[in-house]
Amino acid sequence: MPVAASAIYLLNLRGDVLINRLYRDDVGGNMVDAFRMHIMQTKELGTCPVRQIGGCSFFYMRISNVYIVIVVSSNANVACAFKFVVEAVALFKSYFGGAFDEDAIRNNFVLIYELLDEIMDFGYPQNLSPEILKLYITQEGVRSPFSSKPSDKPVPNATLQVTGAVGWRREGLVYKKNEVFLDIVESVNLLMSSKGSVLRCDVTGKILMKCFLSGMPDLKLGLNDKIGLEKESQLKSRPAKSGKTIELDDVTFHQCVNLTRFNSEKTVSFVPPDGEFELMKYRITEGVNLPFRVLPTIKELGRTRMEVNVKVKSVFGAKMFALGVVIKIPVPKQTAKTSFQVTSGRAKYQASIDCLVWKIRKFPGQTEPTLSAEVELISTMAEKKSWTRPPIQMEFQVPMFTASGLRVRFLKVWEKSGYNTVEWVRYITKAGSYEIRC
């Protein structure tokens, strides 16, 4: 159920009403007094953004020196309410040159009332896209003197964009060279035991796109996901092609994706926004290809010496390489002196984080560099506490490699004028929380 707001108030930090808009007659005009008395004048302000007083609920958020308060008299979707507040503030900022504070509200109260009438009808949220609203609410707000943001010019065909399904892209775009850039960026989260067994592992990924396409193109993206390939083979009445398939979990799409077509055909079809945007996010929990395996050996020799041996093996192909590899190996706080031997890269002791930091700028695939270190500890008379041995941490970036195995099978661009396009696809795998117990 969407939020059905009875009233919206904009208050300053003293509780003075800057803007108020009543959308329903099921609440009285003294609701703002209840908010001042029971919330603003108590120590509970800021502890919980949702409060119930009497038969009404108050959802409030502080932005700069302004409180935005939504009053509802029925059971409403709280997440939808706060999403509305965030989108409304972004809309106001686009009109005010990036500023949203008490002065900006006082200087633009007529425009704010006009916008509030457009973005909410009888308490239900409507279109909050700045690009669409600026097509027919062309009044410019009083901008902050510190704002250097240029004024957005309205474009034609406002009625088509407001009533049509493509509110995120305007018509009439023309490029000399039509290009599409697609990046698959993944983060690997790993917890591995000292013996090399995986305790926890998953991959979170996102598909980023940058489109410079003329007209109103229709794009179709094919991935090697299991459900999509099975659906395609059913529609074409032929067996699915052999090869690795993956199962995507927790998939979320940009609003431009045609969900009806995705549910029926399991294909990602969309009319893209102009420029850069995030097409989709996903998670993988099975069949993860780890880019690195770390085998640590740490020996404590008495109370004053330690031996550290770490072997890092790159599992990806020999023709690929990782960039910016950093391995952080923890040591006790009472470390006094260290000496190193590494087969690749450089290592040093950083006392600020109690770690041996091993850096390799370019790490080729199918290689096994090693680090050997001797650590001298300060001997103390106090009772020795057992060292907890924090996990080894890694940072890296592997171009043209995906830990999930996700691949783009095709990226088709169709536009009625039939122009040619150039598609660029790139894969990047980064370290999320990549930890190995030692």
GROMACS .gro file of C-alpha atoms in nm:
model
  438
    1MET     CA    1   0.000   0.000   0.000
    2PRO     CA    2   0.147   0.338  -0.093
    3VAL     CA    3   0.163   0.621   0.154
    4ALA     CA    4  -0.160   0.817   0.186
    5ALA     CA    5  -0.040   1.142   0.340
    6SER     CA    6  -0.297   1.357   0.515
    7ALA     CA    7  -0.065   1.657   0.549
    8ILE     CA    8   0.293   1.770   0.486
    9TYR     CA    9   0.473   2.031   0.695
   10LEU     CA   10   0.807   2.202   0.648
   11LEU     CA   11   0.933   2.344   0.981
   12ASN     CA   12   1.246   2.524   1.087
   13LEU     CA   13   1.447   2.421   1.393
   14ARG     CA   14   1.231   2.641   1.621
   15GLY     CA   15   0.916   2.465   1.505
   16ASP     CA   16   0.782   2.754   1.297
   17VAL     CA   17   0.575   2.645   0.999
   18LEU     CA   18   0.739   2.738   0.669
   19ILE     CA   19   0.514   2.536   0.438
   20ASN     CA   20   0.202   2.334   0.512
   21ARG     CA   21  -0.017   2.143   0.271
   22LEU     CA   22  -0.332   1.950   0.370
   23TYR     CA   23  -0.428   1.672   0.130
   24ARG     CA   24  -0.708   1.510   0.330
   25ASP     CA   25  -0.964   1.625   0.583
   26ASP     CA   26  -0.909   1.336   0.827
   27VAL     CA   27  -0.660   1.534   1.038
   28GLY     CA   28  -0.698   1.868   1.210
   29GLY     CA   29  -0.494   2.179   1.165
   30ASN     CA   30  -0.336   2.139   1.509
   31MET     CA   31  -0.122   1.841   1.406
   32VAL     CA   32   0.185   2.060   1.391
   33ASP     CA   33   0.127   2.161   1.755
   34ALA     CA   34   0.126   1.795   1.854
   35PHE     CA   35   0.456   1.746   1.670
   36ARG     CA   36   0.615   2.042   1.852
   37MET     CA   37   0.491   1.940   2.195
   38HIS     CA   38   0.543   1.564   2.189
   39ILE     CA   39   0.849   1.536   1.964
   40MET     CA   40   1.044   1.860   1.916
   41GLN     CA   41   1.029   1.970   2.280
   42THR     CA   42   1.138   1.632   2.417
   43LYS     CA   43   1.468   1.449   2.420
   44GLU     CA   44   1.329   1.187   2.184
   45LEU     CA   45   1.379   1.407   1.879
   46GLY     CA   46   1.606   1.223   1.639
   47THR     CA   47   1.589   0.887   1.818
   48CYS     CA   48   1.319   0.745   1.591
   49PRO     CA   49   1.188   0.902   1.267
   50VAL     CA   50   0.842   0.746   1.314
   51ARG     CA   51   0.615   0.843   1.605
   52GLN     CA   52   0.252   0.774   1.677
   53ILE     CA   53   0.051   1.032   1.869
   54GLY     CA   54  -0.314   0.962   1.924
   55GLY     CA   55  -0.457   0.818   1.607
   56CYS     CA   56  -0.198   0.974   1.374
   57SER     CA   57   0.153   0.875   1.271
   58PHE     CA   58   0.431   1.127   1.213
   59PHE     CA   59   0.716   1.053   0.970
   60TYR     CA   60   0.984   1.318   0.989
   61MET     CA   61   1.331   1.383   0.852
   62ARG     CA   62   1.576   1.666   0.905
   63ILE     CA   63   1.742   1.813   0.596
   64SER     CA   64   1.986   2.095   0.673
   65ASN     CA   65   1.795   2.328   0.910
   66VAL     CA   66   1.449   2.211   0.800
   67TYR     CA   67   1.222   1.935   0.929
   68ILE     CA   68   0.998   1.766   0.674
   69VAL     CA   69   0.698   1.606   0.847
   70ILE     CA   70   0.441   1.375   0.690
   71VAL     CA   71   0.122   1.308   0.887
   72VAL     CA   72  -0.090   1.000   0.813
   73SER     CA   73  -0.405   0.879   0.984
   74SER     CA   74  -0.400   0.521   0.853
   75ASN     CA   75  -0.154   0.236   0.820
   76ALA     CA   76   0.089   0.352   0.551
   77ASN     CA   77   0.409   0.235   0.385
   78VAL     CA   78   0.688   0.404   0.583
   79ALA     CA   79   0.960   0.324   0.329
   80CYS     CA   80   0.749   0.480   0.054
   81ALA     CA   81   0.701   0.792   0.266
   82PHE     CA   82   1.072   0.846   0.323
   83LYS     CA   83   1.148   0.766  -0.040
   84PHE     CA   84   0.900   1.039  -0.133
   85VAL     CA   85   1.077   1.285   0.101
   86VAL     CA   86   1.419   1.209  -0.050
   87GLU     CA   87   1.290   1.244  -0.406
   88ALA     CA   88   1.103   1.565  -0.320
   89VAL     CA   89   1.417   1.721  -0.169
   90ALA     CA   90   1.615   1.630  -0.480
   91LEU     CA   91   1.342   1.793  -0.690
   92PHE     CA   92   1.349   2.114  -0.483
   93LYS     CA   93   1.727   2.128  -0.505
   94SER     CA   94   1.711   2.101  -0.883
   95TYR     CA   95   1.492   2.412  -0.889
   96PHE     CA   96   1.686   2.603  -0.622
   97GLY     CA   97   2.033   2.544  -0.766
   98GLY     CA   98   2.135   2.273  -0.522
   99ALA     CA   99   2.032   2.445  -0.198
  100PHE     CA  100   1.759   2.330   0.040
  101ASP     CA  101   1.740   2.522   0.366
  102GLU     CA  102   1.515   2.771   0.543
  103ASP     CA  103   1.625   3.064   0.328
  104ALA     CA  104   1.568   2.872   0.005
  105ILE     CA  105   1.217   2.775   0.119
  106ARG     CA  106   1.124   3.132   0.218
  107ASN     CA  107   1.249   3.262  -0.117
  108ASN     CA  108   1.056   3.000  -0.318
  109PHE     CA  109   0.737   2.927  -0.122
  110VAL     CA  110   0.510   2.996  -0.423
  111LEU     CA  111   0.704   2.750  -0.637
  112ILE     CA  112   0.706   2.492  -0.357
  113TYR     CA  113   0.328   2.503  -0.324
  114GLU     CA  114   0.295   2.455  -0.699
  115LEU     CA  115   0.531   2.158  -0.690
  116LEU     CA  116   0.353   2.002  -0.391
  117ASP     CA  117   0.027   2.013  -0.587
  118GLU     CA  118   0.193   1.824  -0.874
  119ILE     CA  119   0.396   1.561  -0.689
  120MET     CA  120   0.115   1.445  -0.458
  121ASP     CA  121  -0.255   1.401  -0.530
  122PHE     CA  122  -0.496   1.330  -0.241
  123GLY     CA  123  -0.201   1.202  -0.040
  124TYR     CA  124  -0.064   0.968  -0.306
  125PRO     CA  125   0.280   1.032  -0.465
  126GLN     CA  126   0.292   1.121  -0.833
  127ASN     CA  127   0.574   1.192  -1.077
  128LEU     CA  128   0.879   1.339  -0.899
  129SER     CA  129   1.121   1.341  -1.191
  130PRO     CA  130   1.286   1.685  -1.223
  131GLU     CA  131   1.335   1.633  -1.597
  132ILE     CA  132   0.963   1.579  -1.650
  133LEU     CA  133   0.829   1.844  -1.411
  134LYS     CA  134   1.053   2.111  -1.562
  135LEU     CA  135   0.885   2.053  -1.895
  136TYR     CA  136   0.563   2.217  -1.780
  137ILE     CA  137   0.654   2.394  -1.453
  138THR     CA  138   0.900   2.629  -1.616
  139GLN     CA  139   0.920   2.882  -1.333
  140GLU     CA  140   1.275   2.919  -1.210
  141GLY     CA  141   1.342   2.927  -0.839
  142VAL     CA  142   1.545   3.189  -0.658
  143ARG     CA  143   1.888   3.032  -0.657
  144SER     CA  144   2.152   3.059  -0.392
  145PRO     CA  145   2.427   3.312  -0.477
  146PHE     CA  146   2.679   3.034  -0.405
  147SER     CA  147   2.524   2.799  -0.659
  148SER     CA  148   2.700   2.770  -0.993
  149LYS     CA  149   2.465   2.508  -1.135
  150PRO     CA  150   2.336   2.621  -1.474
  151SER     CA  151   1.968   2.656  -1.537
  152ASP     CA  152   1.811   2.353  -1.704
  153LYS     CA  153   1.631   2.439  -2.026
  154PRO     CA  154   1.296   2.278  -2.092
  155VAL     CA  155   1.255   2.056  -2.394
  156PRO     CA  156   0.953   2.010  -2.620
  157ASN     CA  157   0.692   1.732  -2.621
  158ALA     CA  158   0.616   1.761  -2.250
  159THR     CA  159   0.275   1.598  -2.278
  160LEU     CA  160   0.418   1.288  -2.447
  161GLN     CA  161   0.679   1.238  -2.179
  162VAL     CA  162   0.445   1.298  -1.887
  163THR     CA  163   0.178   1.057  -2.008
  164GLY     CA  164   0.406   0.806  -2.181
  165ALA     CA  165   0.605   0.520  -2.032
  166VAL     CA  166   0.949   0.670  -2.103
  167GLY     CA  167   0.985   0.947  -1.850
  168TRP     CA  168   1.360   0.901  -1.805
  169ARG     CA  169   1.459   0.990  -2.163
  170ARG     CA  170   1.369   1.289  -2.374
  171GLU     CA  171   1.317   1.279  -2.747
  172GLY     CA  172   1.527   1.446  -3.012
  173LEU     CA  173   1.872   1.326  -2.899
  174VAL     CA  174   2.126   1.315  -3.181
  175TYR     CA  175   2.485   1.187  -3.170
  176LYS     CA  176   2.738   1.171  -3.452
  177LYS     CA  177   2.872   0.844  -3.315
  178ASN     CA  178   2.630   0.608  -3.142
  179GLU     CA  179   2.806   0.415  -2.866
  180VAL     CA  180   2.712   0.197  -2.569
  181PHE     CA  181   2.952   0.127  -2.283
  182LEU     CA  182   2.869  -0.160  -2.047
  183ASP     CA  183   3.065  -0.242  -1.731
  184ILE     CA  184   3.006  -0.547  -1.513
  185VAL     CA  185   3.158  -0.463  -1.174
  186GLU     CA  186   3.170  -0.733  -0.907
  187SER     CA  187   3.286  -0.738  -0.544
  188VAL     CA  188   3.398  -1.067  -0.389
  189ASN     CA  189   3.326  -1.126  -0.020
  190LEU     CA  190   3.521  -1.415   0.130
  191LEU     CA  191   3.605  -1.566   0.467
  192MET     CA  192   3.854  -1.852   0.437
  193SER     CA  193   4.010  -2.071   0.705
  194SER     CA  194   4.386  -2.099   0.751
  195LYS     CA  195   4.373  -2.445   0.588
  196GLY     CA  196   4.217  -2.310   0.269
  197SER     CA  197   3.853  -2.413   0.320
  198VAL     CA  198   3.587  -2.156   0.234
  199LEU     CA  199   3.371  -2.057   0.532
  200ARG     CA  200   3.164  -1.788   0.362
  201CYS     CA  201   3.163  -1.659   0.007
  202ASP     CA  202   2.938  -1.449  -0.215
  203VAL     CA  203   2.959  -1.197  -0.498
  204THR     CA  204   2.767  -0.871  -0.528
  205GLY     CA  205   2.762  -0.719  -0.873
  206LYS     CA  206   2.617  -0.436  -1.074
  207ILE     CA  207   2.588  -0.357  -1.441
  208LEU     CA  208   2.676   0.003  -1.524
  209MET     CA  209   2.595   0.155  -1.861
  210LYS     CA  210   2.678   0.474  -2.044
  211CYS     CA  211   2.470   0.536  -2.354
  212PHE     CA  212   2.524   0.791  -2.627
  213LEU     CA  213   2.247   0.691  -2.866
  214SER     CA  214   2.030   0.899  -3.097
  215GLY     CA  215   1.652   0.887  -3.099
  216MET     CA  216   1.452   0.645  -2.884
  217PRO     CA  217   1.642   0.313  -2.906
  218ASP     CA  218   1.528  -0.021  -2.769
  219LEU     CA  219   1.806  -0.234  -2.618
  220LYS     CA  220   1.805  -0.604  -2.542
  221LEU     CA  221   2.069  -0.758  -2.315
  222GLY     CA  222   2.139  -1.131  -2.298
  223LEU     CA  223   2.333  -1.287  -2.011
  224ASN     CA  224   2.442  -1.644  -1.942
  225ASP     CA  225   2.202  -1.680  -1.650
  226LYS     CA  226   2.038  -2.019  -1.613
  227ILE     CA  227   1.674  -1.907  -1.614
  228GLY     CA  228   1.720  -1.681  -1.917
  229LEU     CA  229   1.886  -1.953  -2.124
  230GLU     CA  230   1.621  -2.211  -2.034
  231LYS     CA  231   1.341  -1.970  -2.125
  232GLU     CA  232   1.509  -1.885  -2.456
  233SER     CA  233   1.542  -2.255  -2.545
  234GLN     CA  234   1.172  -2.307  -2.466
  235LEU     CA  235   1.063  -2.018  -2.687
  236LYS     CA  236   1.283  -2.138  -2.975
  237SER     CA  237   1.188  -2.507  -2.921
  238ARG     CA  238   1.545  -2.626  -2.918
  239PRO     CA  239   1.786  -2.748  -2.648
  240ALA     CA  240   1.992  -2.493  -2.461
  241LYS     CA  241   2.353  -2.447  -2.565
  242SER     CA  242   2.615  -2.609  -2.349
  243GLY     CA  243   2.834  -2.387  -2.135
  244LYS     CA  244   2.848  -2.242  -1.788
  245THR     CA  245   2.529  -2.090  -1.658
  246ILE     CA  246   2.481  -1.904  -1.333
  247GLU     CA  247   2.191  -1.836  -1.100
  248LEU     CA  248   2.134  -1.472  -1.012
  249ASP     CA  249   1.992  -1.388  -0.670
  250ASP     CA  250   1.838  -1.067  -0.534
  251VAL     CA  251   1.817  -0.899  -0.875
  252THR     CA  252   1.703  -0.535  -0.884
  253PHE     CA  253   1.657  -0.333  -1.202
  254HIS     CA  254   1.657   0.029  -1.308
  255GLN     CA  255   1.309   0.167  -1.373
  256CYS     CA  256   1.375   0.163  -1.750
  257VAL     CA  257   1.370  -0.220  -1.766
  258ASN     CA  258   1.052  -0.373  -1.905
  259LEU     CA  259   0.955  -0.602  -1.616
  260THR     CA  260   0.660  -0.753  -1.801
  261ARG     CA  261   0.888  -0.874  -2.076
  262PHE     CA  262   1.143  -0.993  -1.825
  263ASN     CA  263   0.884  -1.201  -1.638
  264SER     CA  264   0.756  -1.360  -1.958
  265GLU     CA  265   1.074  -1.397  -2.167
  266LYS     CA  266   1.348  -1.355  -1.903
  267THR     CA  267   1.529  -1.101  -2.121
  268VAL     CA  268   1.646  -0.758  -2.011
  269SER     CA  269   1.476  -0.516  -2.250
  270PHE     CA  270   1.484  -0.141  -2.193
  271VAL     CA  271   1.486   0.208  -2.339
  272PRO     CA  272   1.798   0.352  -2.173
  273PRO     CA  273   1.836   0.694  -2.014
  274ASP     CA  274   2.082   0.925  -2.180
  275GLY     CA  275   2.429   0.911  -2.026
  276GLU     CA  276   2.542   0.701  -1.732
  277PHE     CA  277   2.314   0.488  -1.512
  278GLU     CA  278   2.302   0.160  -1.316
  279LEU     CA  279   2.104  -0.098  -1.510
  280MET     CA  280   2.083  -0.374  -1.248
  281LYS     CA  281   2.228  -0.521  -0.929
  282TYR     CA  282   2.257  -0.886  -0.836
  283ARG     CA  283   2.415  -1.135  -0.595
  284ILE     CA  284   2.575  -1.477  -0.647
  285THR     CA  285   2.611  -1.734  -0.367
  286GLU     CA  286   2.705  -2.051  -0.557
  287GLY     CA  287   2.976  -2.141  -0.804
  288VAL     CA  288   3.201  -1.846  -0.719
  289ASN     CA  289   3.542  -1.842  -0.892
  290LEU     CA  290   3.788  -1.704  -0.638
  291PRO     CA  291   4.059  -1.495  -0.805
  292PHE     CA  292   4.315  -1.562  -0.529
  293ARG     CA  293   4.399  -1.831  -0.278
  294VAL     CA  294   4.607  -1.739   0.023
  295LEU     CA  295   4.800  -1.995   0.227
  296PRO     CA  296   4.944  -1.837   0.545
  297THR     CA  297   5.177  -1.997   0.799
  298ILE     CA  298   5.250  -1.802   1.117
  299LYS     CA  299   5.472  -1.951   1.389
  300GLU     CA  300   5.526  -1.792   1.728
  301LEU     CA  301   5.880  -1.875   1.846
  302GLY     CA  302   5.876  -1.800   2.215
  303ARG     CA  303   5.773  -1.458   2.340
  304THR     CA  304   6.002  -1.242   2.125
  305ARG     CA  305   6.003  -1.387   1.772
  306MET     CA  306   5.760  -1.480   1.496
  307GLU     CA  307   5.797  -1.630   1.152
  308VAL     CA  308   5.547  -1.535   0.882
  309ASN     CA  309   5.519  -1.716   0.549
  310VAL     CA  310   5.241  -1.627   0.308
  311LYS     CA  311   5.185  -1.774  -0.037
  312VAL     CA  312   4.931  -1.607  -0.269
  313LYS     CA  313   4.819  -1.794  -0.580
  314SER     CA  314   4.632  -1.623  -0.863
  315VAL     CA  315   4.368  -1.864  -0.996
  316PHE     CA  316   4.261  -1.668  -1.305
  317GLY     CA  317   4.407  -1.717  -1.654
  318ALA     CA  318   4.773  -1.664  -1.732
  319LYS     CA  319   4.694  -1.394  -1.988
  320MET     CA  320   4.513  -1.182  -1.730
  321PHE     CA  321   4.654  -0.982  -1.441
  322ALA     CA  322   4.539  -0.807  -1.125
  323LEU     CA  323   4.615  -0.446  -1.040
  324GLY     CA  324   4.675  -0.274  -0.708
  325VAL     CA  325   4.704  -0.592  -0.502
  326VAL     CA  326   4.751  -0.524  -0.130
  327ILE     CA  327   4.785  -0.799   0.133
  328LYS     CA  328   4.762  -0.689   0.497
  329ILE     CA  329   4.908  -0.945   0.737
  330PRO     CA  330   4.838  -0.868   1.105
  331VAL     CA  331   5.115  -0.881   1.369
  332PRO     CA  332   5.107  -0.820   1.747
  333LYS     CA  333   5.109  -0.466   1.884
  334GLN     CA  334   5.448  -0.517   2.056
  335THR     CA  335   5.629  -0.562   1.723
  336ALA     CA  336   5.973  -0.398   1.739
  337LYS     CA  337   6.153  -0.501   1.418
  338THR     CA  338   6.073  -0.680   1.092
  339SER     CA  339   6.271  -0.818   0.799
  340PHE     CA  340   6.124  -0.933   0.467
  341GLN     CA  341   6.191  -1.148   0.164
  342VAL     CA  342   5.937  -1.127  -0.121
  343THR     CA  343   5.946  -1.280  -0.467
  344SER     CA  344   5.731  -1.002  -0.612
  345GLY     CA  345   5.632  -0.650  -0.511
  346ARG     CA  346   5.732  -0.464  -0.195
  347ALA     CA  347   5.654  -0.512   0.174
  348LYS     CA  348   5.682  -0.296   0.483
  349TYR     CA  349   5.560  -0.283   0.841
  350GLN     CA  350   5.293  -0.024   0.927
  351ALA     CA  351   5.276   0.028   1.301
  352SER     CA  352   4.961   0.242   1.277
  353ILE     CA  353   4.753  -0.059   1.173
  354ASP     CA  354   4.973  -0.336   1.321
  355CYS     CA  355   5.015  -0.504   0.984
  356LEU     CA  356   5.277  -0.617   0.737
  357VAL     CA  357   5.162  -0.456   0.412
  358TRP     CA  358   5.261  -0.637   0.094
  359LYS     CA  359   5.191  -0.450  -0.229
  360ILE     CA  360   5.209  -0.587  -0.584
  361ARG     CA  361   5.126  -0.339  -0.860
  362LYS     CA  362   5.072  -0.598  -1.136
  363PHE     CA  363   4.991  -0.956  -1.040
  364PRO     CA  364   4.996  -1.201  -1.339
  365GLY     CA  365   4.762  -1.498  -1.348
  366GLN     CA  366   4.871  -1.852  -1.257
  367THR     CA  367   5.162  -1.730  -1.042
  368GLU     CA  368   5.251  -1.791  -0.676
  369PRO     CA  369   5.456  -1.512  -0.518
  370THR     CA  370   5.558  -1.563  -0.156
  371LEU     CA  371   5.647  -1.348   0.142
  372SER     CA  372   5.876  -1.457   0.424
  373ALA     CA  373   5.918  -1.232   0.727
  374GLU     CA  374   6.083  -1.246   1.067
  375VAL     CA  375   5.917  -1.039   1.336
  376GLU     CA  376   6.091  -0.942   1.660
  377LEU     CA  377   5.865  -0.857   1.954
  378ILE     CA  378   5.923  -0.644   2.261
  379SER     CA  379   5.955  -0.858   2.572
  380THR     CA  380   5.742  -0.730   2.860
  381MET     CA  381   5.726  -0.829   3.226
  382ALA     CA  382   5.349  -0.819   3.225
  383GLU     CA  383   5.151  -1.137   3.189
  384LYS     CA  384   5.136  -1.232   2.825
  385LYS     CA  385   4.791  -1.232   2.669
  386SER     CA  386   4.718  -1.472   2.388
  387TRP     CA  387   4.725  -1.304   2.045
  388THR     CA  388   4.386  -1.324   1.877
  389ARG     CA  389   4.531  -1.341   1.523
  390PRO     CA  390   4.302  -1.116   1.316
  391PRO     CA  391   4.241  -1.233   0.957
  392ILE     CA  392   4.460  -1.141   0.660
  393GLN     CA  393   4.291  -0.889   0.433
  394MET     CA  394   4.330  -0.841   0.059
  395GLU     CA  395   4.259  -0.560  -0.184
  396PHE     CA  396   4.273  -0.608  -0.560
  397GLN     CA  397   4.115  -0.533  -0.895
  398VAL     CA  398   4.110  -0.788  -1.178
  399PRO     CA  399   4.008  -0.652  -1.521
  400MET     CA  400   3.824  -0.876  -1.769
  401PHE     CA  401   3.741  -1.132  -1.499
  402THR     CA  402   3.417  -1.207  -1.317
  403ALA     CA  403   3.411  -1.417  -1.003
  404SER     CA  404   3.050  -1.514  -1.071
  405GLY     CA  405   3.120  -1.624  -1.428
  406LEU     CA  406   2.861  -1.378  -1.561
  407ARG     CA  407   2.905  -1.301  -1.930
  408VAL     CA  408   2.725  -1.084  -2.183
  409ARG     CA  409   2.598  -1.309  -2.463
  410PHE     CA  410   2.460  -1.026  -2.673
  411LEU     CA  411   2.368  -0.658  -2.661
  412LYS     CA  412   2.128  -0.560  -2.937
  413VAL     CA  413   2.031  -0.202  -3.021
  414TRP     CA  414   1.728  -0.130  -3.236
  415GLU     CA  415   1.614   0.214  -3.349
  416LYS     CA  416   1.370   0.296  -3.625
  417SER     CA  417   1.629   0.493  -3.824
  418GLY     CA  418   1.851   0.182  -3.836
  419TYR     CA  419   2.184   0.346  -3.751
  420ASN     CA  420   2.495   0.144  -3.662
  421THR     CA  421   2.620   0.132  -3.306
  422VAL     CA  422   2.945   0.045  -3.134
  423GLU     CA  423   2.918  -0.163  -2.816
  424TRP     CA  424   3.193  -0.181  -2.554
  425VAL     CA  425   3.184  -0.442  -2.276
  426ARG     CA  426   3.422  -0.452  -1.980
  427TYR     CA  427   3.446  -0.681  -1.676
  428ILE     CA  428   3.600  -0.580  -1.341
  429THR     CA  429   3.627  -0.783  -1.020
  430LYS     CA  430   3.722  -0.609  -0.696
  431ALA     CA  431   3.776  -0.720  -0.338
  432GLY     CA  432   3.487  -0.658  -0.104
  433SER     CA  433   3.555  -0.817   0.235
  434TYR     CA  434   3.829  -1.065   0.136
  435GLU     CA  435   3.962  -1.219   0.456
  436ILE     CA  436   4.172  -1.527   0.535
  437ARG     CA  437   4.214  -1.654   0.889
  438CYS     CA  438   4.570  -1.723   0.997
   0.00000   0.00000   0.00000
